Amino acid sequence: MLQIQLLRENPQEVIDRLKIKNFDATELVAEIRELDSENRNLKKKIDDNLMAQNQGAKKIGQLFKEGKRDEAEALKAEMATLKESERTDRAKLQEQEELLQSKMVLLPNLPNAAVKPGKGAEDNEIVYKQGDDSNLPEGALPHWELVKKYDIIDFELGTKITGAGFPVYKGKGARLQRALIDFFLDEATAAGFVEIQPPYMVNEDSAYGTGQLPDKEGQMYHCQVDNFYLIPTAEVPVTNIYRDVILKESDFPLKNCAYSACFRREAGSYGKDVRGLNRLHQFDKIEIVTIEHPDRSYETLEQMTNHGKMLLTKLGLPFRVLRLCGGDISFTSALTYDLEVYSKAQQKWLEVSSVSNFESYQANRLKLRYKDATGKTKLAHTLNGSALALPRVLAALLENNQTEKGIVIPEVLRPYTRFDIID
RNA sequence: GGAGAGAUGGCCGAGUGGUCGAAGGCGCGCGCCUGGAGAGCGCGUAAGCGCCAAAAGCGCUUCAUGGGUUCGAAUCCCAUUCUCUCCGCCA
C-alpha cells in the first residue's frame, strides 16, 4: 500500500508514474484525496468531542466530591448529548475509513524510474544472457517424456492421489529434487541468508500483510474450518516475521532464506503452458528475503539477482535476465528482474526466479519500520526473490542434460545426489 | 477435547471505578564523577493519529482483541483469541 502522505503532497506524481504500469489512477487518486480530507475533518470533530467529554467527566467527579449534586447531574445530561453525537460520528468515520482503505489497496506500487513502459511480456528488456541456447539433436525428448522413460516423476499417480498438478517424485527423481533443495539452501546460507523453516499455512493477517489478500484470494488454497491459507510462497510466512516490528538502523540488512512447498490454485490455467512441470498446484521453492534500509535496497536487488545468476551458472543452464516492463511487472513491485532458463527440448524460456524490490509498499501494510538516526520512525524496504523455483529448473536440467546414456547430473549436484546419471 | 489459572510499556512486575500512559525494578540513552572503566548520582526513555507551513505546543486513541455497563474503565460484565498447569489423545 502506498503512503497516504504521497497522495496528499504529490498526487500528480503518483498519477504520472502509474501510467508506466498502464494504470490510470486519476479518478481513484481524486476520490482518495476527497475521502481523506473528509475523514480528517471528522476525526478532528470526534477528538474535540472526546476532549469535552474527558473534561466533563473530571468536572463531575469534582462536583460530587464538593457535594454539588445538582450541578453534577446537569453536567451528566450534557455528556449524554455529546455521547450521542460521538456515536454517530464514529460510526460514519469507521465506515469511511474502511472505504478509504479499500480504495488505497487498489493503487499499485509506483514503478522505479528504470521500468520502461510496455504492454506485456513481449516488451520486457533482456538485460543479460548466458549459455548455449542451441537446440538438441534430433529425437530429444521434452521432460514429460523423459520422466516417464526413467520413471522418476509420475503425474498420473499424483492425479489419482490428489488431482492434476500434484506430481509424485520417485526414486532418483525424488533424490534429485532433495539434492536441489539442499544445494540451493547451502548456497543461500553461504551468501549470508539465515535459514528459516516457516509454517506452510498462514492466518488472515499474514496473507493480508504481504498482499495476497484481499485481491488475490482465489490464488490460495483456503482451509475454511480454521481460516488458514496454504502459502503460495515462503515469502508470505518469512516476510510476516517482521510484521509490526520496529528495527534499529544497525539491524539492516536482515537476510533470510527458506525452503517450502508452495501451493497455488492458478484457476483458469490450461493448455501446453501447464504441461509437465511447467505449472503445478504444489511445487518446491527456495525463497530469499531481505529487509533493507531504503538507501541501499537497489544495491541489494542487484545482489539478490546476482545470487540467482550464480546458481544457474553453477548448474550449467543457459539463462537470461529480464527487467520487467510496466505492463508485466507485478502490482506490488517497484522493480523486478526475472530469471529464465532455456529449455532446449521445448525451445522455450521458463521463469525460475523473480526478484523484486517492493520499496516501502509491502512494509506499509506490514507496519515494518525502523528508527533512523534522528529517532524518527520510517518504513523499511522489503525485497524477495526465488533462489530458485525447482520444477522448471528440473525440467530444463532433464531436457538439456539428456544423452543417449541417460541424464547427466551437473557436477555441483553430485555431492548431494550421490549419483552421476539417471539411466 | 475436558478442568482450572492468566494476558499490563523493550523485559520483569504493581495496580479492583476518577488524581493511571500507568508505581517499582531491569535494560537502554544522555550528563556528572573517573587516568579509563565500573559502581554511584542526576535526567530521559512507547506507538498511532489529528490540529499547525513546520518546529514547539496542544488534543485524541492504545493496559490481548471486539463489544457492553458508567458522567468516568487497566480496574466491572459478555464474547473471542492466545499462553500456562493438570487430564485425555497423539508423531
Coordinates of C-alpha atoms (C1' of nucleotides) in Angstrom, one line a residue:
Chain A
M1 CA 0.0 0.0 0.0
L2 CA 1.2 3.5 -0.8
Q3 CA 1.7 6.0 1.9
I4 CA -1.2 8.4 2.0
Q5 CA 1.1 11.4 2.5
L6 CA 2.4 10.8 -1.0
L7 CA -1.2 11.4 -2.3
R8 CA -1.6 14.4 -0.1
E9 CA 1.6 16.0 -1.2
N10 CA 2.2 14.8 -4.7
P11 CA -0.9 13.4 -6.3
Q12 CA 0.2 14.3 -9.8
E13 CA 3.5 12.4 -9.5
V14 CA 1.5 9.3 -8.4
I15 CA -0.7 9.5 -11.4
D16 CA 2.1 10.1 -13.8
R17 CA 4.3 7.3 -12.5
L18 CA 1.4 4.8 -12.5
K19 CA 0.9 5.4 -16.2
I20 CA 4.1 3.4 -16.8
K21 CA 2.1 0.5 -15.3
N22 CA -0.7 1.2 -17.7
F23 CA -2.8 2.2 -14.7
D24 CA -5.0 5.3 -14.9
A25 CA -5.1 6.5 -11.3
T26 CA -6.6 9.9 -12.0
E27 CA -10.1 9.2 -10.6
L28 CA -9.0 6.9 -7.8
V29 CA -6.5 9.5 -6.5
A30 CA -9.1 12.2 -6.6
E31 CA -11.6 10.0 -4.7
I32 CA -9.0 9.1 -2.1
R33 CA -7.9 12.7 -1.5
E34 CA -11.5 13.7 -1.1
L35 CA -12.3 10.9 1.4
D36 CA -9.1 11.5 3.2
S37 CA -9.8 15.2 3.9
E38 CA -13.4 14.4 4.9
N39 CA -12.1 11.8 7.3
R40 CA -9.6 14.2 8.9
N41 CA -12.3 16.7 9.5
L42 CA -14.5 14.1 11.1
K43 CA -11.6 12.9 13.2
K44 CA -11.0 16.4 14.4
K45 CA -14.6 16.7 15.3
I46 CA -14.6 13.5 17.3
D47 CA -11.4 14.3 19.0
D48 CA -12.8 17.7 20.2
N49 CA -15.9 16.0 21.4
L50 CA -13.9 13.4 23.3
M51 CA -11.9 16.2 24.9
A52 CA -15.1 17.8 26.1
Q53 CA -16.3 14.5 27.5
N54 CA -13.0 13.9 29.3
Q55 CA -13.0 17.3 30.8
G56 CA -16.7 16.9 31.7
A57 CA -16.1 13.6 33.4
K58 CA -13.3 15.1 35.6
K59 CA -15.6 18.0 36.5
I60 CA -18.4 15.7 37.5
G61 CA -16.1 13.8 39.8
Q62 CA -15.0 17.1 41.4
L63 CA -18.6 18.4 41.8
F64 CA -19.7 15.2 43.5
K65 CA -16.8 15.5 45.9
E66 CA -17.7 19.0 46.7
G67 CA -21.3 17.9 47.3
K68 CA -22.8 19.9 44.4
R69 CA -25.1 17.2 43.3
D70 CA -27.4 19.3 41.1
E71 CA -24.6 20.8 39.1
A72 CA -23.2 17.4 38.6
E73 CA -26.5 16.0 37.4
A74 CA -26.9 18.8 34.9
L75 CA -23.4 18.2 33.5
K76 CA -24.2 14.5 33.2
A77 CA -27.2 15.3 30.9
E78 CA -24.9 17.3 28.8
M79 CA -22.5 14.4 28.5
A80 CA -25.3 12.3 27.1
T81 CA -25.7 14.6 24.2
L82 CA -22.1 14.6 23.4
K83 CA -22.0 10.8 23.6
E84 CA -24.8 10.6 21.2
S85 CA -23.1 12.7 18.5
E86 CA -19.9 10.9 19.2
R87 CA -21.7 7.6 18.4
T88 CA -23.0 8.7 15.0
D89 CA -19.7 10.4 14.0
R90 CA -17.7 7.4 15.0
A91 CA -19.9 5.0 13.0
K92 CA -19.6 7.2 10.0
L93 CA -15.8 7.5 10.4
Q94 CA -15.4 3.8 10.6
E95 CA -17.4 3.3 7.5
Q96 CA -15.4 5.9 5.6
E97 CA -12.1 4.7 6.8
E98 CA -12.9 1.2 5.6
L99 CA -13.9 2.7 2.3
L100 CA -10.7 4.7 2.1
Q101 CA -8.7 1.6 2.9
S102 CA -10.4 -0.4 0.3
K103 CA -9.6 2.3 -2.3
M104 CA -6.0 2.6 -1.2
V105 CA -5.3 -1.1 -1.8
L106 CA -6.4 -0.6 -5.4
L107 CA -3.4 1.6 -6.1
P108 CA -0.4 -0.4 -7.3
N109 CA 3.1 0.4 -6.2
L110 CA 4.9 3.1 -8.1
P111 CA 7.4 1.7 -10.6
N112 CA 11.1 2.7 -10.3
A113 CA 12.4 5.1 -12.9
A114 CA 14.2 2.2 -14.6
V115 CA 10.9 0.5 -15.5
K116 CA 10.2 1.1 -19.2
P117 CA 6.6 1.3 -20.5
G118 CA 5.3 -1.7 -22.2
K119 CA 2.2 -3.8 -23.0
G120 CA 3.2 -7.2 -21.6
A121 CA 5.8 -9.9 -21.5
E122 CA 6.9 -9.1 -25.1
D123 CA 8.2 -5.7 -24.0
N124 CA 10.5 -6.9 -21.2
E125 CA 14.1 -5.9 -21.6
I126 CA 16.7 -8.6 -21.8
V127 CA 19.5 -7.3 -19.7
Y128 CA 21.7 -10.3 -19.6
K129 CA 22.1 -13.6 -21.4
Q130 CA 24.4 -16.5 -20.8
G131 CA 25.0 -20.1 -22.0
D132 CA 24.3 -22.1 -25.1
D133 CA 20.7 -22.0 -26.3
S134 CA 21.3 -24.1 -29.4
N135 CA 18.8 -26.9 -30.0
L136 CA 19.2 -30.5 -29.1
P137 CA 19.9 -33.2 -31.7
E138 CA 17.0 -35.0 -33.4
G139 CA 15.0 -37.2 -31.1
A140 CA 15.4 -35.1 -28.0
L141 CA 12.5 -35.5 -25.6
P142 CA 10.6 -33.0 -23.5
H143 CA 10.8 -33.6 -19.8
W144 CA 7.4 -35.1 -19.5
E145 CA 8.5 -37.9 -21.8
L146 CA 11.9 -38.2 -20.0
V147 CA 10.4 -38.6 -16.6
K148 CA 8.3 -41.5 -17.9
K149 CA 11.2 -43.1 -19.6
Y150 CA 13.3 -43.1 -16.5
D151 CA 10.3 -43.4 -14.1
I152 CA 11.3 -40.5 -11.9
I153 CA 8.1 -38.4 -11.8
D154 CA 4.6 -39.7 -12.1
F155 CA 1.9 -37.2 -13.0
E156 CA -0.9 -39.7 -13.3
L157 CA -0.2 -41.1 -9.8
G158 CA -0.5 -37.6 -8.4
T159 CA -3.8 -37.2 -10.2
K160 CA -5.0 -40.4 -8.6
I161 CA -3.9 -39.4 -5.1
T162 CA -4.9 -35.7 -5.3
G163 CA -5.6 -34.2 -8.6
A164 CA -3.8 -32.6 -11.7
G165 CA -0.8 -30.6 -10.8
F166 CA 0.4 -32.6 -7.9
P167 CA 3.2 -34.8 -9.2
V168 CA 4.8 -37.7 -7.4
Y169 CA 8.6 -37.8 -7.4
K170 CA 10.1 -41.2 -7.3
G171 CA 13.5 -42.8 -6.8
K172 CA 16.2 -40.8 -8.4
G173 CA 13.7 -38.1 -9.2
A174 CA 12.9 -37.6 -5.5
R175 CA 16.5 -37.7 -4.7
L176 CA 17.4 -35.1 -7.3
Q177 CA 14.6 -32.9 -6.0
R178 CA 16.0 -33.1 -2.5
A179 CA 19.5 -32.5 -3.8
L180 CA 18.5 -29.3 -5.5
I181 CA 16.8 -28.1 -2.3
D182 CA 19.9 -28.8 -0.3
F183 CA 22.2 -27.2 -2.8
F184 CA 20.1 -24.0 -3.0
L185 CA 19.9 -23.7 0.8
D186 CA 23.6 -24.2 1.2
E187 CA 24.3 -21.6 -1.4
A188 CA 21.9 -19.1 0.2
T189 CA 23.4 -19.7 3.6
A190 CA 26.9 -19.2 2.3
A191 CA 25.6 -15.9 0.9
G192 CA 24.6 -14.8 4.4
F193 CA 20.9 -15.7 4.3
V194 CA 19.7 -17.1 7.6
E195 CA 17.7 -20.3 7.0
I196 CA 14.1 -20.4 8.2
Q197 CA 11.6 -23.3 8.3
P198 CA 8.3 -21.5 8.2
P199 CA 4.7 -22.7 8.7
Y200 CA 3.0 -23.8 5.4
M201 CA -0.3 -22.3 6.5
V202 CA -0.8 -18.7 7.5
N203 CA -3.6 -16.8 9.1
E204 CA -5.6 -13.9 7.5
D205 CA -3.4 -11.2 9.0
S206 CA -0.3 -12.7 7.3
A207 CA -2.0 -13.1 4.0
Y208 CA -3.1 -9.5 4.2
G209 CA 0.4 -8.3 5.3
T210 CA 2.1 -9.5 2.1
G211 CA -0.8 -8.5 -0.1
Q212 CA -2.2 -11.9 -1.1
L213 CA -5.4 -10.7 0.5
P214 CA -7.8 -9.1 -0.3
D215 CA -7.1 -9.1 -4.1
K216 CA -5.5 -12.5 -4.8
E217 CA -7.7 -14.6 -2.6
G218 CA -8.6 -17.1 -5.3
Q219 CA -5.0 -18.0 -5.9
M220 CA -4.6 -19.5 -2.5
Y221 CA -5.9 -22.8 -1.0
H222 CA -8.1 -21.9 2.0
C223 CA -8.8 -24.2 5.0
Q224 CA -12.1 -22.8 5.9
V225 CA -12.6 -24.6 9.1
D226 CA -9.6 -22.9 10.7
N227 CA -9.5 -20.0 8.3
F228 CA -5.9 -20.7 7.3
Y229 CA -4.3 -20.2 3.9
L230 CA -1.8 -22.6 2.3
I231 CA 1.2 -20.5 1.4
P232 CA 1.7 -19.7 -2.3
T233 CA 5.4 -19.0 -1.5
A234 CA 7.6 -18.9 1.6
E235 CA 7.7 -15.1 1.1
V236 CA 4.4 -14.9 3.0
P237 CA 5.4 -16.5 6.3
V238 CA 9.0 -15.3 6.2
T239 CA 8.2 -11.6 5.5
N240 CA 5.5 -11.7 8.1
I241 CA 8.2 -12.5 10.7
Y242 CA 8.7 -8.8 10.5
R243 CA 5.1 -7.7 10.7
D244 CA 4.6 -5.0 13.3
V245 CA 8.3 -4.7 14.0
I246 CA 10.4 -1.6 14.6
L247 CA 14.0 -2.1 13.8
K248 CA 17.2 -0.3 14.6
E249 CA 19.2 1.1 11.7
S250 CA 22.0 -1.3 12.7
D251 CA 19.7 -4.3 12.1
F252 CA 19.9 -3.9 8.3
P253 CA 20.1 -5.9 6.2
L254 CA 18.0 -8.7 7.6
K255 CA 18.5 -11.7 5.2
N256 CA 16.5 -14.9 5.4
C257 CA 16.1 -17.9 3.1
A258 CA 13.6 -20.6 3.3
Y259 CA 12.7 -23.8 1.6
S260 CA 9.0 -24.5 1.4
A261 CA 6.4 -26.3 -0.6
C262 CA 4.2 -23.8 -2.4
F263 CA 0.6 -24.2 -3.2
R264 CA -1.2 -22.3 -6.0
R265 CA -4.7 -22.8 -7.3
E266 CA -3.9 -21.0 -10.5
A267 CA -7.5 -21.2 -11.6
G268 CA -8.1 -20.9 -15.2
S269 CA -4.8 -22.2 -16.5
Y270 CA -4.8 -24.7 -19.3
G271 CA -3.0 -25.8 -22.5
K272 CA 0.6 -26.6 -23.2
D273 CA 1.9 -24.0 -20.9
V274 CA 0.9 -26.2 -18.0
R275 CA 2.2 -29.4 -19.5
G276 CA 4.5 -31.4 -17.2
L277 CA 6.4 -29.4 -14.7
N278 CA 5.7 -26.0 -16.3
R279 CA 3.0 -25.1 -13.9
L280 CA 1.8 -27.0 -10.8
H281 CA -0.5 -26.7 -7.9
Q282 CA 2.2 -27.8 -5.5
F283 CA 5.9 -27.2 -6.0
D284 CA 9.1 -26.6 -4.1
K285 CA 10.9 -23.4 -3.9
I286 CA 13.7 -21.7 -2.1
E287 CA 13.0 -18.1 -1.4
I288 CA 15.4 -15.3 -0.3
V289 CA 14.0 -12.3 1.6
T290 CA 15.9 -9.1 2.6
I291 CA 14.7 -6.3 4.8
E292 CA 16.8 -3.3 3.9
H293 CA 17.4 0.3 4.6
P294 CA 15.8 2.5 1.9
D295 CA 19.1 3.9 0.8
R296 CA 20.5 0.5 0.0
S297 CA 17.6 -1.5 -1.4
Y298 CA 18.5 -1.2 -5.0
E299 CA 22.1 -2.3 -4.4
T300 CA 20.6 -5.3 -2.6
L301 CA 18.2 -6.0 -5.5
E302 CA 21.3 -6.4 -7.8
Q303 CA 23.0 -8.7 -5.3
M304 CA 19.9 -10.9 -5.0
T305 CA 19.6 -11.1 -8.8
N306 CA 23.3 -12.0 -9.0
H307 CA 22.7 -14.8 -6.5
G308 CA 20.2 -16.3 -8.8
K309 CA 22.5 -15.9 -11.8
M310 CA 25.3 -17.6 -9.9
L311 CA 23.1 -20.6 -9.1
L312 CA 22.1 -21.1 -12.7
T313 CA 25.7 -20.7 -13.8
K314 CA 26.8 -23.4 -11.3
L315 CA 24.1 -25.7 -12.7
G316 CA 25.4 -25.0 -16.2
L317 CA 22.0 -24.0 -17.5
P318 CA 21.5 -21.4 -20.2
F319 CA 19.6 -18.4 -18.9
R320 CA 18.7 -14.8 -19.4
V321 CA 17.7 -12.0 -17.1
L322 CA 14.8 -9.7 -17.9
R323 CA 13.9 -6.4 -16.5
L324 CA 10.2 -6.3 -16.5
C325 CA 8.4 -3.6 -18.3
G326 CA 5.5 -1.6 -16.8
G327 CA 2.9 -3.9 -18.4
D328 CA 4.4 -7.1 -16.9
I329 CA 5.7 -6.0 -13.5
S330 CA 3.5 -7.1 -10.6
F331 CA 1.1 -4.8 -8.8
T332 CA 3.2 -4.6 -5.7
S333 CA 6.7 -4.3 -7.1
A334 CA 8.8 -1.2 -7.9
L335 CA 11.4 -3.1 -10.0
T336 CA 11.6 -6.8 -10.9
Y337 CA 14.1 -9.0 -12.6
D338 CA 13.0 -12.3 -13.9
L339 CA 15.5 -15.1 -14.4
E340 CA 14.6 -17.6 -17.2
V341 CA 16.2 -20.8 -18.1
Y342 CA 16.2 -22.1 -21.6
S343 CA 14.5 -25.4 -22.1
K344 CA 16.1 -26.9 -25.2
A345 CA 13.6 -29.6 -25.9
Q346 CA 10.6 -27.2 -25.5
Q347 CA 12.6 -24.4 -27.1
K348 CA 11.2 -22.2 -24.5
W349 CA 12.3 -19.8 -21.8
L350 CA 11.0 -20.8 -18.4
E351 CA 10.8 -18.4 -15.5
V352 CA 12.6 -19.8 -12.5
S353 CA 13.0 -16.7 -10.4
S354 CA 11.5 -13.3 -10.0
V355 CA 13.5 -10.9 -7.8
S356 CA 11.7 -7.7 -6.7
N357 CA 12.1 -4.6 -4.7
F358 CA 8.8 -3.6 -3.1
E359 CA 10.4 -0.5 -1.5
S360 CA 8.0 0.5 1.3
Y361 CA 4.8 -0.7 -0.4
Q362 CA 4.7 -4.0 1.5
A363 CA 6.3 -2.6 4.6
N364 CA 3.4 -0.1 4.9
R365 CA 0.9 -2.9 5.2
L366 CA 3.2 -4.9 7.4
K367 CA 4.0 -1.9 9.6
L368 CA 7.6 -2.9 9.3
R369 CA 9.6 0.2 10.4
Y370 CA 12.9 1.4 11.7
K371 CA 14.1 4.3 13.7
D372 CA 16.5 6.5 11.8
A373 CA 19.4 8.4 13.3
T374 CA 17.2 11.2 14.4
G375 CA 14.8 8.8 16.2
K376 CA 12.1 9.1 13.6
T377 CA 10.1 6.0 12.7
K378 CA 10.2 5.2 9.0
L379 CA 9.1 2.4 6.7
A380 CA 11.8 -0.2 5.8
H381 CA 12.2 -1.6 2.3
T382 CA 11.4 -5.3 1.5
L383 CA 12.8 -7.4 -1.2
N384 CA 12.4 -11.0 -2.2
G385 CA 13.3 -13.5 -4.9
S386 CA 13.3 -17.1 -5.7
A387 CA 16.6 -18.9 -5.4
L388 CA 15.2 -20.9 -7.1
A389 CA 11.8 -22.5 -8.0
L390 CA 12.5 -26.2 -8.5
P391 CA 10.2 -27.6 -11.1
R392 CA 11.3 -25.6 -14.1
V393 CA 14.9 -25.9 -13.1
L394 CA 14.4 -29.6 -13.0
A395 CA 12.6 -29.5 -16.4
A396 CA 15.4 -27.6 -18.1
L397 CA 18.0 -29.8 -16.4
L398 CA 16.4 -33.0 -17.5
E399 CA 15.9 -31.8 -21.1
N400 CA 19.2 -30.1 -21.6
N401 CA 21.3 -32.8 -20.0
Q402 CA 19.8 -35.8 -21.8
T403 CA 22.2 -38.0 -23.6
E404 CA 22.0 -41.4 -25.1
K405 CA 23.2 -43.0 -21.9
G406 CA 20.9 -41.0 -19.6
I407 CA 20.5 -37.7 -17.9
V408 CA 23.8 -36.4 -16.7
I409 CA 23.8 -34.7 -13.3
P410 CA 25.7 -31.4 -13.1
E411 CA 29.0 -31.6 -11.2
V412 CA 27.8 -29.3 -8.3
L413 CA 24.9 -31.6 -7.5
R414 CA 26.7 -34.9 -7.3
P415 CA 27.8 -34.5 -3.7
Y416 CA 24.1 -34.1 -3.0
T417 CA 22.6 -36.8 -5.3
R418 CA 25.5 -39.2 -4.8
F419 CA 24.9 -40.4 -8.4
D420 CA 26.1 -39.0 -11.7
I421 CA 23.5 -40.1 -14.1
I422 CA 19.8 -41.1 -14.3
D423 CA 19.5 -44.1 -16.5
Chain B
rG1 C1' -11.3 -32.4 23.5
rG2 C1' -12.3 -31.7 29.4
rA3 C1' -11.0 -28.7 34.1
rG4 C1' -8.5 -24.6 36.1
rA5 C1' -5.3 -20.1 36.0
rG6 C1' -3.7 -16.0 33.4
rA7 C1' -2.7 -11.9 29.3
rU8 C1' -0.3 -4.5 31.8
rG9 C1' 5.3 -0.5 28.4
rG10 C1' 11.8 -3.5 25.2
rC11 C1' 11.7 -7.1 29.6
rC12 C1' 10.1 -8.2 34.8
rG13 C1' 6.2 -6.5 37.7
rA14 C1' 2.4 -3.3 40.9
rG15 C1' -2.2 -1.6 40.2
rU16 C1' -10.4 -3.9 41.9
rG17 C1' -14.2 2.8 39.3
rG18 C1' -11.9 9.3 38.8
rU19 C1' -5.7 12.2 41.0
rC20 C1' -3.2 5.8 35.7
rG21 C1' 0.1 6.4 29.8
rA22 C1' 0.1 3.6 34.1
rA23 C1' 4.3 2.7 40.8
rG24 C1' 8.9 0.0 41.4
rG25 C1' 12.9 -2.6 39.1
rC26 C1' 15.9 -4.2 34.8
rG27 C1' 17.5 -2.7 30.2
rC28 C1' 18.7 1.4 27.0
rG29 C1' 20.3 6.8 26.1
rC30 C1' 22.5 11.4 27.8
rG31 C1' 25.1 14.0 31.7
rC32 C1' 28.1 14.3 36.3
rC33 C1' 32.0 11.6 38.6
rU34 C1' 36.9 8.7 36.8
rG35 C1' 43.5 8.4 34.1
rG36 C1' 40.0 4.9 31.9
rA37 C1' 36.1 1.5 33.1
rG38 C1' 32.7 0.0 36.9
rA39 C1' 29.9 1.5 40.9
rG40 C1' 27.3 5.7 42.4
rC41 C1' 24.3 10.1 41.3
rG42 C1' 21.0 13.1 38.1
rC43 C1' 17.9 13.4 33.8
rG44 C1' 15.4 10.9 29.9
rU45 C1' 13.2 6.6 27.8
rA46 C1' 6.1 3.6 23.7
rA47 C1' 3.3 3.7 19.3
rG48 C1' -0.5 5.5 16.1
rC49 C1' -3.5 9.6 14.6
rG50 C1' -5.2 14.8 14.2
rC51 C1' -4.6 20.4 14.6
rC52 C1' -0.1 23.5 12.8
rA53 C1' 3.7 25.6 6.6
rA54 C1' 6.9 23.4 10.1
rA55 C1' 9.1 23.1 15.0
rA56 C1' 7.4 24.0 19.7
rG57 C1' 2.9 23.2 21.6
rC58 C1' -2.0 21.2 22.1
rG59 C1' -5.6 17.3 21.5
rC60 C1' -7.3 12.1 20.7
rU61 C1' -6.5 6.7 20.9
rU62 C1' -4.0 2.4 22.8
rC63 C1' -3.1 -1.9 29.6
rA64 C1' -4.5 -9.3 24.3
rU65 C1' -8.9 -8.4 20.6
rG66 C1' -14.1 -7.0 19.9
rG67 C1' -18.5 -5.4 22.3
rG68 C1' -21.2 -3.6 26.8
rU69 C1' -22.2 -1.0 31.7
rU70 C1' -20.9 4.1 33.6
rC71 C1' -20.7 11.2 33.6
rG72 C1' -15.9 8.4 34.0
rA73 C1' -12.9 1.6 32.9
rA74 C1' -6.2 -1.3 33.1
rU75 C1' -9.9 -2.0 37.0
rC76 C1' -17.0 -4.3 36.4
rC77 C1' -19.9 -7.6 32.6
rC78 C1' -20.1 -10.6 27.9
rA79 C1' -17.7 -12.9 23.6
rU80 C1' -13.3 -14.2 21.0
rU81 C1' -8.1 -15.2 20.7
rC82 C1' -3.7 -16.7 22.8
rU83 C1' -0.4 -18.6 27.0
rC84 C1' 0.4 -21.7 31.2
rU85 C1' -0.9 -26.1 34.6
rC86 C1' -3.5 -30.8 35.1
rC87 C1' -6.2 -34.8 32.4
rG88 C1' -7.3 -37.2 27.6
rC89 C1' -5.4 -38.2 22.6
rC90 C1' -1.1 -38.3 19.6
rA91 C1' 4.0 -38.3 15.5

